[in-house]
């Protein structure tokens, strides 16, 4: 794998070592801190997986959750990122350069 770049924006299903499944979109991966960040995250609870503490699914959607990579049991790409046309800045002589950043260091 050549890094998280092509996977940023993918729909992800993540199961923690606590057997809780989360669904969200891959937002950032920080190899230095060994973290994975998801955006628009929903907790699906432990579902039918055996766990020390059984948790029901939650209705809340969290803006971002940062996970410690060592506490992730499984991570799957459910859906690749959607292809979109790059948006163009307005035609304005005052604009020198534009950067559309995908994700940030978490």
mmCIF file of C-alpha atoms in Angstrom:
data_model
loop_
_atom_site.group_PDB
_atom_site.id
_atom_site.type_symbol
_atom_site.label_atom_id
_atom_site.label_comp_id
_atom_site.label_asym_id
_atom_site.label_seq_id
_atom_site.Cartn_x
_atom_site.Cartn_y
_atom_site.Cartn_z
ATOM 1 C CA UNK A 1 0.000 0.000 0.000
ATOM 2 C CA UNK A 2 1.378 3.408 -0.940
ATOM 3 C CA UNK A 3 -0.165 5.275 1.988
ATOM 4 C CA UNK A 4 -3.657 6.413 2.924
ATOM 5 C CA UNK A 5 -3.969 9.003 0.112
ATOM 6 C CA UNK A 6 -6.137 7.002 -2.299
ATOM 7 C CA UNK A 7 -8.301 5.739 0.584
ATOM 8 C CA UNK A 8 -9.043 9.153 2.125
ATOM 9 C CA UNK A 9 -12.797 9.692 1.855
ATOM 10 C CA UNK A 10 -13.586 5.964 1.672
ATOM 11 C CA UNK A 11 -16.440 4.602 3.774
ATOM 12 C CA UNK A 12 -14.805 2.498 6.484
ATOM 13 C CA UNK A 13 -16.068 -0.206 8.819
ATOM 14 C CA UNK A 14 -13.787 -0.439 11.854
ATOM 15 C CA UNK A 15 -13.967 -2.909 14.748
ATOM 16 C CA UNK A 16 -12.076 -2.025 17.911
ATOM 17 C CA UNK A 17 -10.502 -4.549 20.243
ATOM 18 C CA UNK A 18 -13.484 -3.855 22.537
ATOM 19 C CA UNK A 19 -15.591 -5.457 19.735
ATOM 20 C CA UNK A 20 -17.410 -2.195 18.955
ATOM 21 C CA UNK A 21 -17.998 -1.509 15.266
ATOM 22 C CA UNK A 22 -17.811 2.021 13.907
ATOM 23 C CA UNK A 23 -18.724 3.296 10.451
ATOM 24 C CA UNK A 24 -17.438 6.532 9.001
ATOM 25 C CA UNK A 25 -15.237 8.050 6.334
ATOM 26 C CA UNK A 26 -11.454 7.818 6.420
ATOM 27 C CA UNK A 27 -10.270 11.302 7.245
ATOM 28 C CA UNK A 28 -6.599 10.943 8.170
ATOM 29 C CA UNK A 29 -3.900 8.431 9.040
ATOM 30 C CA UNK A 30 -0.941 9.515 11.155
ATOM 31 C CA UNK A 31 1.808 6.871 11.037
ATOM 32 C CA UNK A 32 3.927 8.866 13.506
ATOM 33 C CA UNK A 33 1.233 8.823 16.195
ATOM 34 C CA UNK A 34 -0.188 5.480 14.986
ATOM 35 C CA UNK A 35 -3.702 6.868 14.711
ATOM 36 C CA UNK A 36 -6.585 6.577 12.263
ATOM 37 C CA UNK A 37 -9.227 9.304 12.108
ATOM 38 C CA UNK A 38 -12.749 8.815 10.782
ATOM 39 C CA UNK A 39 -15.294 11.552 10.101
ATOM 40 C CA UNK A 40 -19.109 11.379 10.288
ATOM 41 C CA UNK A 41 -18.784 8.375 12.589
ATOM 42 C CA UNK A 42 -21.607 6.215 13.892
ATOM 43 C CA UNK A 43 -21.197 3.556 16.594
ATOM 44 C CA UNK A 44 -22.921 0.293 15.677
ATOM 45 C CA UNK A 45 -22.278 -1.223 19.106
ATOM 46 C CA UNK A 46 -20.986 -4.745 19.697
ATOM 47 C CA UNK A 47 -23.751 -6.296 17.581
ATOM 48 C CA UNK A 48 -23.474 -10.109 17.946
ATOM 49 C CA UNK A 49 -19.753 -10.178 18.741
ATOM 50 C CA UNK A 50 -18.820 -11.564 22.167
ATOM 51 C CA UNK A 51 -17.543 -8.704 24.322
ATOM 52 C CA UNK A 52 -16.755 -7.952 27.956
ATOM 53 C CA UNK A 53 -19.283 -5.138 27.834
ATOM 54 C CA UNK A 54 -22.198 -5.355 25.378
ATOM 55 C CA UNK A 55 -23.084 -1.999 23.828
ATOM 56 C CA UNK A 56 -26.158 -1.127 21.779
ATOM 57 C CA UNK A 57 -25.875 0.931 18.591
ATOM 58 C CA UNK A 58 -26.085 4.711 19.026
ATOM 59 C CA UNK A 59 -28.000 7.218 16.940
ATOM 60 C CA UNK A 60 -25.448 10.022 17.377
ATOM 61 C CA UNK A 61 -23.130 10.835 14.509
ATOM 62 C CA UNK A 62 -19.766 12.131 15.689
ATOM 63 C CA UNK A 63 -17.915 14.681 13.559
ATOM 64 C CA UNK A 64 -14.562 12.931 14.100
ATOM 65 C CA UNK A 65 -13.139 10.085 16.149
ATOM 66 C CA UNK A 66 -9.407 9.384 16.320
ATOM 67 C CA UNK A 67 -8.537 5.741 16.986
ATOM 68 C CA UNK A 68 -5.297 4.320 18.347
ATOM 69 C CA UNK A 69 -4.118 1.900 15.637
ATOM 70 C CA UNK A 70 -2.994 -0.695 18.203
ATOM 71 C CA UNK A 71 -6.600 -0.902 19.474
ATOM 72 C CA UNK A 72 -8.108 -1.591 16.046
ATOM 73 C CA UNK A 73 -8.963 -5.240 15.468
ATOM 74 C CA UNK A 74 -10.295 -4.936 11.918
ATOM 75 C CA UNK A 75 -10.652 -2.210 9.331
ATOM 76 C CA UNK A 76 -12.373 -2.643 5.969
ATOM 77 C CA UNK A 77 -13.112 -0.307 3.101
ATOM 78 C CA UNK A 78 -16.878 -0.581 2.587
ATOM 79 C CA UNK A 79 -17.029 1.861 -0.291
ATOM 80 C CA UNK A 80 -14.242 3.674 -2.177
ATOM 81 C CA UNK A 81 -14.187 7.481 -2.163
ATOM 82 C CA UNK A 82 -16.603 9.152 -4.517
ATOM 83 C CA UNK A 83 -14.978 10.703 -7.565
ATOM 84 C CA UNK A 84 -15.765 14.384 -7.802
ATOM 85 C CA UNK A 85 -14.834 17.158 -10.106
ATOM 86 C CA UNK A 86 -12.219 19.386 -8.499
ATOM 87 C CA UNK A 87 -13.866 22.700 -7.730
ATOM 88 C CA UNK A 88 -12.304 25.731 -9.339
ATOM 89 C CA UNK A 89 -11.775 28.997 -7.501
ATOM 90 C CA UNK A 90 -13.508 32.071 -8.866
ATOM 91 C CA UNK A 91 -11.705 33.863 -11.652
ATOM 92 C CA UNK A 92 -10.147 36.563 -9.510
ATOM 93 C CA UNK A 93 -6.804 38.244 -10.242
ATOM 94 C CA UNK A 94 -6.249 38.588 -6.483
ATOM 95 C CA UNK A 95 -5.903 34.784 -6.091
ATOM 96 C CA UNK A 96 -2.264 33.681 -6.288
ATOM 97 C CA UNK A 97 -2.699 29.999 -5.425
ATOM 98 C CA UNK A 98 -5.276 27.554 -4.062
ATOM 99 C CA UNK A 99 -4.868 24.428 -1.963
ATOM 100 C CA UNK A 100 -7.720 22.018 -1.316
ATOM 101 C CA UNK A 101 -6.419 19.885 1.515
ATOM 102 C CA UNK A 102 -7.920 16.438 2.105
ATOM 103 C CA UNK A 103 -7.683 15.639 5.803
ATOM 104 C CA UNK A 104 -5.279 17.076 8.292
ATOM 105 C CA UNK A 105 -2.776 15.719 10.757
ATOM 106 C CA UNK A 106 -4.624 14.456 13.811
#
